[in-house]
Coordinates of C-alpha atoms in Angstrom, one line a residue:
X248 CA -13.6 26.5 7.0
X249 CA -13.2 24.1 3.9
X250 CA -14.1 25.6 0.7
X251 CA -17.2 24.7 -1.5
X252 CA -16.9 24.9 -5.1
X253 CA -19.7 24.8 -7.8
X254 CA -18.9 22.4 -10.5
X255 CA -18.8 24.7 -13.9
X256 CA -18.5 27.8 -11.9
X257 CA -14.9 27.4 -11.0
X258 CA -11.6 26.6 -13.0
X259 CA -11.5 22.7 -13.2
X260 CA -7.8 23.2 -12.2
X261 CA -9.3 24.1 -8.9
X262 CA -11.7 21.4 -8.8
X263 CA -8.6 18.8 -9.3
X264 CA -6.0 20.4 -7.1
X265 CA -4.7 18.0 -4.7
X266 CA -1.7 18.2 -1.8
X267 CA 1.7 17.9 -3.2
X268 CA 4.4 17.6 -0.6
X269 CA 7.1 20.0 -1.0
X270 CA 9.4 18.4 1.3
X271 CA 13.2 18.1 -0.7
X272 CA 14.9 15.3 1.3
X273 CA 16.5 13.6 -1.6
X274 CA 20.4 14.8 -1.0
X275 CA 20.0 13.9 2.9
X276 CA 18.3 10.4 2.2
X277 CA 21.1 10.0 0.0
X278 CA 23.8 10.5 2.2
X279 CA 22.2 8.0 4.7
X280 CA 21.7 5.4 2.5
X281 CA 25.4 5.7 1.6
X282 CA 26.4 5.6 5.0
X283 CA 24.7 2.5 5.5
X284 CA 25.8 0.6 3.2
X285 CA 29.8 1.7 4.1
X286 CA 29.1 1.3 7.7
X287 CA 26.3 -1.0 8.4
X288 CA 25.2 -1.3 12.0
X289 CA 27.4 1.5 13.1
X290 CA 25.6 3.8 11.0
X291 CA 22.4 2.7 12.3
X292 CA 23.3 2.7 16.0
X293 CA 24.3 6.4 15.3
X294 CA 21.2 7.4 13.4
X295 CA 18.7 5.4 16.1
X296 CA 20.9 7.4 18.8
X297 CA 20.4 10.9 17.0
X298 CA 16.6 10.6 15.8
X299 CA 15.0 8.7 18.0
X300 CA 16.8 9.3 21.6
X301 CA 17.9 6.0 22.1
X302 CA 21.1 4.5 22.7
X303 CA 20.9 0.5 21.8
X304 CA 23.2 -2.7 22.7
X305 CA 21.4 -4.6 20.1
X306 CA 19.3 -4.0 17.0
X307 CA 17.2 -7.0 17.0
X308 CA 14.4 -7.6 19.1
X309 CA 14.4 -10.8 21.6
X310 CA 11.9 -13.4 22.3
X311 CA 11.9 -11.8 25.5
X312 CA 10.9 -8.8 24.6
X313 CA 8.2 -10.1 22.5
X314 CA 6.7 -12.3 25.4
X315 CA 6.8 -9.1 27.7
X316 CA 5.3 -6.9 25.5
X317 CA 2.7 -9.0 24.8
X318 CA 2.1 -9.4 28.3
X319 CA 1.9 -5.6 28.9
X320 CA -1.1 -5.5 26.3
X321 CA -4.9 -5.5 27.8
X322 CA -6.8 -8.8 26.7
X323 CA -9.5 -7.3 25.2
X324 CA -7.3 -5.2 22.7
X325 CA -5.4 -8.5 21.9
X326 CA -9.0 -10.1 21.2
X327 CA -9.9 -7.4 18.5
X328 CA -6.5 -8.0 17.2
X329 CA -7.0 -11.8 16.6
X330 CA -10.7 -10.7 15.1
X331 CA -9.4 -8.2 12.9
X332 CA -6.1 -10.9 11.7
X333 CA -8.5 -13.3 11.2
X334 CA -10.5 -10.5 8.6
X335 CA -7.7 -9.8 7.0
X336 CA -6.5 -13.8 6.3
X337 CA -9.8 -14.4 4.8
X338 CA -9.9 -11.5 2.4
X339 CA -6.3 -12.1 1.1
X340 CA -6.7 -16.1 1.1
X341 CA -8.9 -15.7 -1.8
X342 CA -5.9 -13.3 -3.4
X343 CA -3.5 -16.5 -3.7
X344 CA -2.7 -17.3 -7.4
X345 CA -2.4 -21.0 -8.8
X346 CA 0.5 -21.8 -11.1
X347 CA -1.1 -23.2 -14.2
X348 CA 0.0 -25.7 -17.0
X349 CA -1.4 -25.9 -20.7
X350 CA -0.4 -29.3 -22.7
X351 CA -3.2 -29.5 -25.2
X352 CA -0.9 -29.8 -28.1
X353 CA 1.2 -32.9 -28.6
X354 CA 4.7 -32.0 -27.7
X355 CA 4.0 -28.5 -26.2
X356 CA 4.2 -27.7 -22.9
X357 CA 3.7 -24.0 -21.3
X358 CA 2.8 -22.8 -17.8
X359 CA 3.3 -20.2 -14.9
X360 CA 4.7 -21.1 -11.8
X361 CA 4.2 -19.1 -8.6
X362 CA 6.9 -18.6 -6.2
X363 CA 7.1 -16.1 -3.2
X364 CA 10.1 -13.7 -2.6
X365 CA 12.6 -15.2 -0.4
X366 CA 12.8 -12.4 2.1
X367 CA 10.5 -9.0 2.6
X368 CA 11.2 -6.0 4.4
X369 CA 8.1 -4.3 6.3
X370 CA 8.5 -1.2 7.8
X371 CA 5.9 0.1 10.5
X372 CA 6.2 3.7 11.8
X373 CA 7.2 3.7 15.7
X374 CA 7.4 5.8 18.3
X375 CA 4.6 7.5 20.0
X376 CA 2.5 7.4 16.8
X377 CA 1.8 3.6 16.9
X378 CA 0.4 1.6 13.9
X379 CA -0.3 -1.9 14.6
X380 CA -3.2 -1.8 12.1
X381 CA 0.1 -1.6 9.5
X382 CA 1.8 -4.5 11.1
X383 CA -1.4 -6.9 10.1
X384 CA -2.2 -5.1 7.1
X385 CA 1.0 -5.5 5.5
X386 CA 2.4 -9.1 7.3
X387 CA -0.4 -10.9 6.8
X388 CA -0.5 -11.1 2.8
X389 CA 3.0 -11.8 3.1
X390 CA 2.9 -14.7 4.8
X391 CA -0.4 -16.1 2.9
X392 CA 2.3 -15.6 -0.2
X393 CA 4.4 -17.7 1.6
X394 CA 7.3 -15.5 2.1
X395 CA 9.9 -17.5 4.0
X396 CA 11.5 -14.7 5.8
X397 CA 9.5 -11.7 7.1
X398 CA 11.6 -8.9 8.7
X399 CA 10.0 -5.7 10.5
X400 CA 11.9 -2.4 10.7
X401 CA 10.1 0.1 13.4
X402 CA 12.2 3.0 15.4
X403 CA 12.3 2.2 19.0
X404 CA 11.2 4.6 21.9
X405 CA 13.5 6.4 23.7
X406 CA 13.6 3.8 26.4
X407 CA 15.2 1.4 23.6
X408 CA 11.8 -0.7 23.6
X409 CA 9.7 -0.9 20.9
X410 CA 5.9 0.0 21.5
X411 CA 4.4 -3.2 23.0
X412 CA 1.4 -3.1 20.7
X413 CA 3.6 -3.2 17.6
X414 CA 5.2 -6.3 19.1
X415 CA 1.7 -7.7 20.0
X416 CA 0.5 -7.1 16.5
X417 CA 3.9 -8.9 14.9
X418 CA 3.3 -11.9 17.0
X419 CA -0.3 -12.3 16.2
X420 CA 0.8 -11.8 12.5
X421 CA 3.7 -14.1 12.3
X422 CA 6.5 -12.0 11.7
X423 CA 9.6 -13.7 11.9
X424 CA 12.1 -11.1 13.3
X425 CA 12.2 -7.4 14.2
X426 CA 14.9 -4.7 14.5
X427 CA 14.9 -1.5 16.3
X428 CA 15.7 1.2 13.5
X429 CA 13.6 3.4 11.4
X430 CA 13.7 6.2 9.0
X431 CA 15.4 6.2 5.6
X432 CA 18.3 4.3 7.3
X433 CA 16.0 1.0 7.9
X434 CA 15.2 1.2 4.3
X435 CA 18.7 1.3 3.5
X436 CA 19.6 -1.6 5.7
X437 CA 16.5 -3.7 4.4
X438 CA 17.9 -3.0 0.7
X439 CA 21.5 -3.6 1.0
X440 CA 21.6 -5.8 4.1
X441 CA 24.3 -5.2 7.7
X442 CA 25.6 -7.0 10.0
X443 CA 22.4 -7.6 11.6
X444 CA 19.8 -7.0 9.0
X445 CA 19.4 -9.0 6.3
X446 CA 19.1 -7.9 2.7
X447 CA 15.6 -8.1 1.0
X448 CA 13.9 -8.7 -2.1
X449 CA 10.6 -6.4 -1.3
X450 CA 10.1 -3.6 1.3
X451 CA 6.6 -2.4 1.9
X452 CA 5.1 -0.3 4.1
X453 CA 4.3 3.7 4.9
X454 CA 6.4 6.2 6.5
X455 CA 6.9 9.9 6.4
X456 CA 8.9 12.1 3.7
X457 CA 12.2 10.5 4.5
X458 CA 11.1 6.9 4.3
X459 CA 9.2 7.7 1.0
X460 CA 12.1 8.9 -0.8
X461 CA 14.6 6.2 0.6
X462 CA 12.2 3.9 -1.1
X463 CA 12.2 5.7 -4.4
X464 CA 16.1 5.5 -4.1
X465 CA 16.6 1.9 -3.3
X466 CA 13.8 0.9 -5.9
X467 CA 15.7 -1.5 -8.4
X468 CA 18.1 -2.6 -6.0
X469 CA 14.6 -3.9 -4.4
X470 CA 11.1 -4.1 -4.9
X471 CA 9.0 -1.9 -3.0
X472 CA 5.2 -1.7 -3.0
X473 CA 4.6 2.2 -3.7
X474 CA 5.4 5.6 -2.9
X475 CA 2.6 6.6 -0.5
X476 CA 1.3 10.3 -0.6
X477 CA -0.6 11.9 2.1
X478 CA -3.8 10.2 2.9
X479 CA -6.9 10.7 1.3
X480 CA -10.6 10.3 1.6
X481 CA -13.4 11.3 -1.0
X482 CA -17.2 11.3 0.1
X483 CA -19.3 10.8 -2.9
X484 CA -22.7 11.7 -1.0
X485 CA -26.3 12.4 -2.0
X486 CA -28.7 14.9 -0.5
X487 CA -30.3 12.1 1.8
X488 CA -26.7 11.5 3.7
X489 CA -26.6 12.9 7.3
X490 CA -24.2 15.8 7.6
X491 CA -22.9 14.4 10.9
X492 CA -21.6 11.2 9.4
X493 CA -20.1 12.6 6.2
X494 CA -18.4 15.4 8.3
X495 CA -17.2 12.8 10.8
X496 CA -15.6 10.8 7.9
X497 CA -13.8 13.5 6.4
X498 CA -12.3 14.1 9.9
X499 CA -11.0 10.9 10.1
X500 CA -8.5 11.3 7.6
X501 CA -7.8 15.2 8.3
X502 CA -6.7 13.9 11.5
X503 CA -4.0 11.7 9.8
X504 CA -1.6 15.0 9.0
X505 CA -1.7 18.4 7.9
X506 CA -1.2 17.6 4.8
X507 CA -4.0 14.9 4.3
X508 CA -6.8 15.6 1.9
X509 CA -10.8 15.2 2.6
X510 CA -13.2 15.8 -0.1
X511 CA -17.0 15.9 -0.2
X512 CA -18.5 15.3 -3.9
X513 CA -22.2 15.9 -3.6
X514 CA -25.3 16.7 -5.7
X515 CA -26.7 18.7 -3.0
X516 CA -26.2 22.2 -2.0
X517 CA -27.7 22.1 1.1
X518 CA -25.8 18.9 2.1
X519 CA -22.5 20.7 1.1
X520 CA -23.5 23.8 3.6
X521 CA -24.8 21.3 6.4
X522 CA -21.7 19.2 6.1
X523 CA -19.4 22.6 6.1
X524 CA -21.4 23.4 9.5
X525 CA -20.8 20.1 11.2
X526 CA -17.1 20.5 10.6
X527 CA -16.7 23.9 12.7
X528 CA -19.0 21.8 15.4
X529 CA -17.0 18.7 15.5
X530 CA -13.2 19.9 14.8
X531 CA -13.0 21.6 18.5
X532 CA -13.4 18.2 20.1
X533 CA -10.7 16.3 18.3
X534 CA -7.7 15.6 20.4
X535 CA -6.1 16.0 17.0
X536 CA -7.8 19.2 16.2
X537 CA -4.8 21.3 15.1
X538 CA -4.0 18.9 12.6
X539 CA -7.4 18.4 11.6
X540 CA -8.2 22.2 11.0
X541 CA -4.9 22.7 8.8
X542 CA -5.8 19.7 7.0
X543 CA -9.3 21.3 6.2
X544 CA -8.4 24.6 5.8
X545 CA -5.8 23.9 3.3
X546 CA -6.5 20.7 1.4
X547 CA -10.0 20.4 2.4
X548 CA -12.8 20.8 -0.3
X549 CA -16.7 20.4 -1.1
X550 CA -17.6 20.1 -4.6
X551 CA -21.1 20.5 -5.6
X552 CA -22.0 18.7 -9.0
X553 CA -25.0 19.1 -11.0
X554 CA -26.2 15.4 -10.4
X555 CA -24.7 12.6 -9.1
X556 CA -23.4 10.8 -12.6
X557 CA -21.3 13.5 -13.0
X558 CA -20.2 13.8 -9.2
X559 CA -18.9 10.0 -10.2
X560 CA -16.9 11.3 -13.2
X561 CA -15.4 13.8 -10.7
X562 CA -14.5 11.4 -8.2
X563 CA -13.0 9.1 -11.1
X564 CA -10.9 11.6 -12.0
X565 CA -9.5 12.6 -8.4
X566 CA -9.3 8.8 -8.3
X567 CA -8.8 9.0 -4.3
X568 CA -6.9 6.2 -1.9
X569 CA -10.2 6.0 0.0
X570 CA -13.9 6.7 -1.6
X571 CA -16.8 6.4 0.4
X572 CA -20.1 5.7 -1.7
X573 CA -23.0 7.1 0.8
X574 CA -26.2 6.6 -1.5
X575 CA -29.3 4.3 -1.7
X576 CA -28.2 1.2 -3.1
X577 CA -24.6 1.6 -3.8
X578 CA -24.2 -1.7 -5.3
X579 CA -26.1 0.0 -8.4
X580 CA -22.9 2.4 -8.7
X581 CA -20.3 0.3 -8.3
X582 CA -19.4 -0.5 -11.6
X583 CA -19.2 3.3 -12.4
X584 CA -16.4 3.9 -9.9
X585 CA -13.5 3.0 -12.1
X586 CA -10.8 4.8 -10.0
X587 CA -10.3 4.3 -6.5
X588 CA -8.0 2.5 -3.8
X589 CA -10.8 1.2 -1.8
X590 CA -14.7 1.8 -1.8
X591 CA -16.7 1.6 1.0
X592 CA -20.5 0.8 0.5
X593 CA -23.6 2.5 1.7
X594 CA -24.2 4.6 4.5
X595 CA -23.2 2.5 7.3
X596 CA -19.5 1.9 6.2
X597 CA -17.0 4.5 7.6
X598 CA -13.8 4.4 6.0
X599 CA -12.2 3.7 9.3
X600 CA -13.8 -0.2 9.1
X601 CA -10.9 -0.6 6.3
X602 CA -8.3 1.1 8.4
X603 CA -8.7 -1.9 10.9
X604 CA -11.1 -4.6 10.9
X605 CA -13.2 -5.4 7.6
X606 CA -10.4 -7.2 5.8
X607 CA -9.4 -5.5 2.8
X608 CA -6.1 -4.1 3.0
X609 CA -5.2 -0.6 4.1
X610 CA -2.2 0.1 2.2
X611 CA -3.6 1.6 -0.8
X612 CA -2.6 4.1 -3.7
X613 CA -2.5 7.9 -3.1
X614 CA -1.9 11.1 -5.3
X615 CA -4.2 9.5 -8.1
X616 CA -2.1 6.8 -8.6
X617 CA -5.3 4.7 -8.0
X618 CA -5.8 5.1 -11.9
X619 CA -2.9 2.4 -12.6
X620 CA -2.1 0.6 -9.6
X621 CA -3.8 -1.3 -6.8
X622 CA -3.8 -1.8 -3.0
X623 CA -1.0 -4.0 -1.3
X624 CA -2.3 -7.9 -1.6
X625 CA -0.8 -11.6 -1.7
X626 CA -0.1 -10.4 -5.3
X627 CA 3.2 -8.0 -4.1
X628 CA 4.9 -10.9 -2.4
X629 CA 4.9 -13.3 -5.1
X630 CA 6.4 -13.6 -8.6
X631 CA 5.4 -15.3 -11.7
X632 CA 8.0 -17.2 -13.6
X633 CA 7.1 -18.7 -17.0
X634 CA 8.3 -22.0 -18.5
X635 CA 8.0 -23.7 -22.2
X636 CA 9.0 -27.2 -23.3
X637 CA 8.9 -28.4 -27.0
X638 CA 9.5 -31.7 -28.4
X639 CA 11.9 -31.9 -31.7
X640 CA 8.5 -32.7 -33.6
X641 CA 6.7 -30.0 -32.1
X642 CA 9.2 -27.5 -33.1
X643 CA 9.8 -28.7 -36.5
X644 CA 6.0 -27.6 -37.3
X645 CA 7.0 -24.5 -36.3
X646 CA 10.5 -23.3 -36.8
X647 CA 9.7 -21.9 -40.1
X648 CA 7.6 -19.5 -38.8
X649 CA 9.3 -18.6 -35.7
X650 CA 12.5 -17.8 -38.6
X651 CA 10.3 -16.1 -40.7
X652 CA 9.1 -13.5 -37.9
X653 CA 12.5 -13.1 -36.4
X654 CA 13.7 -12.4 -39.8
X655 CA 11.2 -9.7 -40.3
X656 CA 12.8 -8.0 -37.3
X657 CA 16.2 -8.1 -38.5
X658 CA 17.4 -10.8 -36.1
X659 CA 18.8 -13.2 -38.1
X660 CA 20.7 -15.3 -35.3
X661 CA 17.2 -15.5 -33.5
X662 CA 16.0 -17.0 -36.9
X663 CA 19.0 -19.7 -37.2
X664 CA 18.7 -20.7 -33.3
X665 CA 15.4 -22.3 -34.3
X666 CA 16.4 -23.4 -37.9
X667 CA 19.4 -25.1 -37.0
X668 CA 17.5 -27.8 -34.8
X669 CA 15.6 -28.9 -37.7
X670 CA 18.6 -28.7 -40.2
X671 CA 20.3 -31.0 -37.7
X672 CA 17.6 -33.7 -37.8
X673 CA 17.6 -33.6 -41.6

């Protein structure tokens, strides 16, 4: 049963405690990365047979396999995927940054140009746990950013095929090439390249503890989006909220995995008790009830605050991945929510809208990192380059100031590089 905690009556360490993954896989992952760097495709074939039970002849998914997969997916689901993709494109198109130039002083030009990364790699969990939503959410911003080469890696089924819904989503999203490999070995392949898989500049996408650790270890060789922890939801609800809806929303994340965190923060003791009762009623009806039960019992909590504004302060301190604002007039409180990956506004906006359909990205900061990081976006696939131009006359006007500044830092060669040019003119 979920814990109910009254703010001010229990220690803050209990209020703000969060799930901490304990798996220590760093040495195993380091060995896998070394093996892939040394043995390339050979290591990938071996790991795919060992971990996925698939003996492959080729790592690449053929065009014929994609066409065949597309034909296997029912038309209704393909139509829904297209609608979701359109919403995701509409939202992320607004994130496109423009280059700029400043030339309002004679002889001086400064500016910034936006350039997409040359190659990006997308990791998508596969096998029986197929997430076509992840394909859309991670691939579409990359293509909007203008990434010319987008490669996807995903573990195959035991028959050597990729789940058809994954390939269908990749086709809709515009992925350029797909490879049948998963786990830490797939991250290593994208980071260093093999005979079949090109080295990329950026790796994005969620995965298990091995994938997350591999991304951590290759960071610096390539860029990554984030180190994702267990899924989180925080529902901020007042006394007028429907406990059935709140409980259902908490369970929508609890069913992800046993380490997932579902938290309700409310100013109503009555709602807290009603939601607890609803959880006990709804959990037995879930297909993934064992997972949801472990998540709710071990990581779930209901925090009762004296008033709604303190409840908001608590939510900001937790900085959840997903935050539902279940109140009347939610826009009145939007500016008060400072730390959350994605906010779902009002009583008719379940977090599942964001997972699949609404358009904002579902690849979000976890484990409190929403205090300093952002959802996946078009920005993740571009880099900003500055440039500066001065004429000789423009340099002469400021060279002594530059030199004086440099000398204050004890860098006399810096100073000389500016002064030598105006001395030459004289």
